[in-house]
């Protein structure tokens, strides 16, 4: 998605060869127009998948998940990292390791929000090692629901998450795929052009 790539080029900061800072538009301050465009792009790609709900994890995935939910006219459910007192024992639970925060979280979703008839689109902001997406997929599988695909805003293609998810059979659609981060520079994966004979 060229609009997102341009935003990353202008405002993204490669803090190291594995960490990209995008807090000016994605995971601290938000660019509403960009969120809307990303939601519409996920809606376009997954059109016809008969999605009934979108699932993400708090907090950075919520904004783009809501934009996608608006574009698809479906509810958005987000897994909670801390189980509140108001959430009873009737929950799905998965362990998720955060690469950025270097911490293990147990995420929970109330069983009343995902049922076996649901067709779920998982949406998240980053894909590095695939831990968050696999944790969310585990929750969907616990519910007996179907995963129609996984929408990712930024995929670090130099890490193993994308390969893990695609090898597991998931339809993963990333709006921006990063080949490498170095010396403050972001290099995107060059998507192959299909040449017509």
Short mmCIF file of C-alpha atoms in Angstrom, two decimals:
data_model
loop_
_atom_site.label_atom_id
_atom_site.label_comp_id
_atom_site.label_asym_id
_atom_site.label_seq_id
_atom_site.Cartn_x
_atom_site.Cartn_y
_atom_site.Cartn_z
CA UNK A 1 0.00 0.00 0.00
CA UNK A 2 1.87 3.03 -1.28
CA UNK A 3 0.21 5.56 1.07
CA UNK A 4 1.43 3.59 4.09
CA UNK A 5 4.91 3.06 2.65
CA UNK A 6 5.24 6.79 2.02
CA UNK A 7 4.23 7.52 5.61
CA UNK A 8 6.82 5.03 6.88
CA UNK A 9 9.49 6.61 4.64
CA UNK A 10 8.69 10.12 5.94
CA UNK A 11 7.94 9.45 9.62
CA UNK A 12 9.15 5.95 10.49
CA UNK A 13 12.42 5.69 12.42
CA UNK A 14 14.59 2.55 12.25
CA UNK A 15 15.89 2.42 15.82
CA UNK A 16 17.89 -0.73 15.09
CA UNK A 17 18.06 -3.55 12.54
CA UNK A 18 14.91 -5.02 14.12
CA UNK A 19 12.89 -2.14 15.62
CA UNK A 20 10.84 0.38 13.62
CA UNK A 21 9.31 3.34 15.45
CA UNK A 22 6.02 4.51 13.94
CA UNK A 23 4.47 6.22 16.95
CA UNK A 24 3.70 9.42 15.04
CA UNK A 25 0.91 7.75 13.02
CA UNK A 26 0.23 4.16 14.13
CA UNK A 27 0.81 3.18 17.72
CA UNK A 28 0.80 6.32 19.84
CA UNK A 29 -0.51 9.21 17.78
CA UNK A 30 -2.92 8.07 15.06
CA UNK A 31 -3.47 9.31 11.52
CA UNK A 32 -7.25 8.86 11.06
CA UNK A 33 -7.17 9.25 7.27
CA UNK A 34 -4.47 6.59 7.01
CA UNK A 35 -6.45 4.30 9.36
CA UNK A 36 -9.50 4.72 7.11
CA UNK A 37 -7.49 3.95 3.97
CA UNK A 38 -5.93 0.85 5.56
CA UNK A 39 -9.33 -0.40 6.72
CA UNK A 40 -10.68 0.05 3.19
CA UNK A 41 -7.71 -1.84 1.74
CA UNK A 42 -8.21 -4.79 4.10
CA UNK A 43 -11.92 -4.69 3.21
CA UNK A 44 -11.06 -4.77 -0.51
CA UNK A 45 -8.60 -7.65 -0.19
CA UNK A 46 -10.84 -9.82 1.98
CA UNK A 47 -14.08 -8.93 0.15
CA UNK A 48 -16.23 -12.00 -0.43
CA UNK A 49 -14.81 -13.83 2.62
CA UNK A 50 -18.13 -13.47 4.50
CA UNK A 51 -16.38 -12.03 7.55
CA UNK A 52 -18.62 -11.75 10.61
CA UNK A 53 -16.11 -10.27 13.09
CA UNK A 54 -12.63 -8.80 13.34
CA UNK A 55 -10.29 -9.85 16.14
CA UNK A 56 -7.26 -7.89 17.32
CA UNK A 57 -5.24 -7.45 20.50
CA UNK A 58 -5.03 -4.30 22.57
CA UNK A 59 -3.85 -1.67 22.11
CA UNK A 60 -2.13 -0.79 18.83
CA UNK A 61 -4.25 -3.06 16.66
CA UNK A 62 -7.54 -1.52 17.75
CA UNK A 63 -7.54 1.60 15.55
CA UNK A 64 -6.93 -0.20 12.25
CA UNK A 65 -9.30 -2.99 13.31
CA UNK A 66 -12.08 -0.43 13.88
CA UNK A 67 -11.40 1.17 10.50
CA UNK A 68 -11.63 -2.29 8.92
CA UNK A 69 -14.79 -3.06 10.86
CA UNK A 70 -16.36 0.15 9.57
CA UNK A 71 -15.39 -0.72 5.99
CA UNK A 72 -16.82 -4.24 6.34
CA UNK A 73 -19.76 -3.30 8.62
CA UNK A 74 -18.86 -5.96 11.19
CA UNK A 75 -18.11 -5.84 14.95
CA UNK A 76 -14.56 -5.66 16.30
CA UNK A 77 -13.43 -7.75 19.27
CA UNK A 78 -10.12 -7.11 20.98
CA UNK A 79 -8.25 -9.51 23.22
CA UNK A 80 -7.44 -7.98 26.58
CA UNK A 81 -3.93 -8.19 27.99
CA UNK A 82 -5.13 -7.76 31.55
CA UNK A 83 -8.28 -9.56 32.63
CA UNK A 84 -10.60 -7.05 34.37
CA UNK A 85 -12.71 -7.95 37.41
CA UNK A 86 -15.82 -7.59 35.24
CA UNK A 87 -14.72 -10.47 32.99
CA UNK A 88 -15.95 -13.76 34.43
CA UNK A 89 -14.34 -17.18 33.99
CA UNK A 90 -16.07 -17.82 30.65
CA UNK A 91 -13.11 -16.76 28.50
CA UNK A 92 -10.75 -17.98 25.83
CA UNK A 93 -7.09 -17.55 26.81
CA UNK A 94 -3.81 -17.58 24.87
CA UNK A 95 -0.20 -16.78 25.76
CA UNK A 96 1.42 -14.11 23.58
CA UNK A 97 5.03 -12.90 23.68
CA UNK A 98 5.54 -9.26 22.68
CA UNK A 99 8.72 -8.79 20.65
CA UNK A 100 8.70 -4.99 21.08
CA UNK A 101 8.06 -5.02 24.82
CA UNK A 102 9.97 -8.27 25.46
CA UNK A 103 7.23 -9.58 27.76
CA UNK A 104 4.81 -12.46 27.96
CA UNK A 105 1.10 -11.64 28.14
CA UNK A 106 -1.92 -13.82 28.64
CA UNK A 107 -4.67 -12.43 26.42
CA UNK A 108 -8.34 -13.14 26.98
CA UNK A 109 -11.59 -12.84 25.04
CA UNK A 110 -15.03 -13.41 26.51
CA UNK A 111 -16.69 -16.52 25.05
CA UNK A 112 -19.87 -14.54 24.39
CA UNK A 113 -18.13 -12.52 21.64
CA UNK A 114 -16.84 -15.36 19.41
CA UNK A 115 -18.91 -18.41 18.53
CA UNK A 116 -18.50 -21.40 16.18
CA UNK A 117 -20.55 -19.72 13.42
CA UNK A 118 -18.16 -16.75 13.21
CA UNK A 119 -15.80 -16.12 10.30
CA UNK A 120 -12.96 -14.11 11.79
CA UNK A 121 -10.46 -11.73 10.23
CA UNK A 122 -7.47 -11.20 12.51
CA UNK A 123 -5.95 -7.71 12.24
CA UNK A 124 -2.77 -6.41 13.90
CA UNK A 125 -0.31 -3.56 13.54
CA UNK A 126 2.98 -5.49 13.32
CA UNK A 127 4.09 -8.96 12.31
CA UNK A 128 7.55 -9.95 13.54
CA UNK A 129 7.69 -13.49 14.90
CA UNK A 130 3.95 -14.13 14.61
CA UNK A 131 3.29 -14.58 18.32
CA UNK A 132 0.31 -12.20 18.55
CA UNK A 133 -1.35 -13.57 15.40
CA UNK A 134 -0.82 -17.17 16.52
CA UNK A 135 -2.23 -16.34 19.95
CA UNK A 136 -5.32 -14.77 18.36
CA UNK A 137 -5.63 -17.75 15.99
CA UNK A 138 -5.57 -20.04 19.03
CA UNK A 139 -8.48 -18.10 20.54
CA UNK A 140 -10.49 -18.41 17.31
CA UNK A 141 -9.73 -22.14 17.16
CA UNK A 142 -10.75 -22.59 20.82
CA UNK A 143 -14.10 -21.04 19.87
CA UNK A 144 -14.49 -23.43 16.93
CA UNK A 145 -14.78 -20.44 14.58
CA UNK A 146 -13.13 -20.05 11.16
CA UNK A 147 -10.15 -17.81 10.40
CA UNK A 148 -10.63 -16.25 6.96
CA UNK A 149 -7.33 -14.39 7.00
CA UNK A 150 -4.82 -12.25 8.82
CA UNK A 151 -4.41 -8.56 7.97
CA UNK A 152 -1.14 -6.95 9.03
CA UNK A 153 -0.24 -3.28 8.75
CA UNK A 154 3.58 -3.71 8.78
CA UNK A 155 5.32 -7.05 8.30
CA UNK A 156 9.00 -7.41 9.14
CA UNK A 157 9.66 -9.87 6.32
CA UNK A 158 13.22 -10.45 7.56
CA UNK A 159 11.80 -12.14 10.67
CA UNK A 160 10.05 -15.51 10.68
CA UNK A 161 6.45 -14.56 11.55
CA UNK A 162 5.13 -14.27 7.99
CA UNK A 163 6.66 -17.59 7.02
CA UNK A 164 5.27 -19.30 10.13
CA UNK A 165 1.73 -18.04 9.46
CA UNK A 166 1.77 -18.78 5.72
CA UNK A 167 3.26 -22.26 6.31
CA UNK A 168 0.40 -22.88 8.77
CA UNK A 169 -1.99 -22.17 5.89
CA UNK A 170 -3.25 -18.71 6.82
CA UNK A 171 -4.01 -16.10 4.14
CA UNK A 172 -1.75 -13.28 5.34
CA UNK A 173 -2.11 -9.86 3.72
CA UNK A 174 0.43 -7.24 4.79
CA UNK A 175 0.03 -3.62 3.69
CA UNK A 176 3.79 -2.96 3.92
CA UNK A 177 6.50 -5.63 3.95
CA UNK A 178 9.92 -4.55 5.18
CA UNK A 179 12.96 -6.32 3.80
CA UNK A 180 15.47 -4.71 6.16
CA UNK A 181 16.08 -1.93 8.64
CA UNK A 182 19.52 -0.37 8.78
CA UNK A 183 21.21 2.90 9.72
CA UNK A 184 17.90 4.70 10.02
CA UNK A 185 16.76 3.45 6.60
CA UNK A 186 13.75 1.28 5.75
CA UNK A 187 13.89 -0.99 2.70
CA UNK A 188 10.65 -2.52 1.48
CA UNK A 189 10.26 -5.93 -0.14
CA UNK A 190 9.96 -5.42 -3.89
CA UNK A 191 6.75 -7.17 -4.86
CA UNK A 192 7.14 -9.23 -8.02
CA UNK A 193 5.46 -7.84 -11.10
CA UNK A 194 3.44 -10.32 -13.12
CA UNK A 195 4.39 -9.91 -16.74
CA UNK A 196 1.86 -10.72 -19.42
CA UNK A 197 3.20 -12.52 -22.52
#
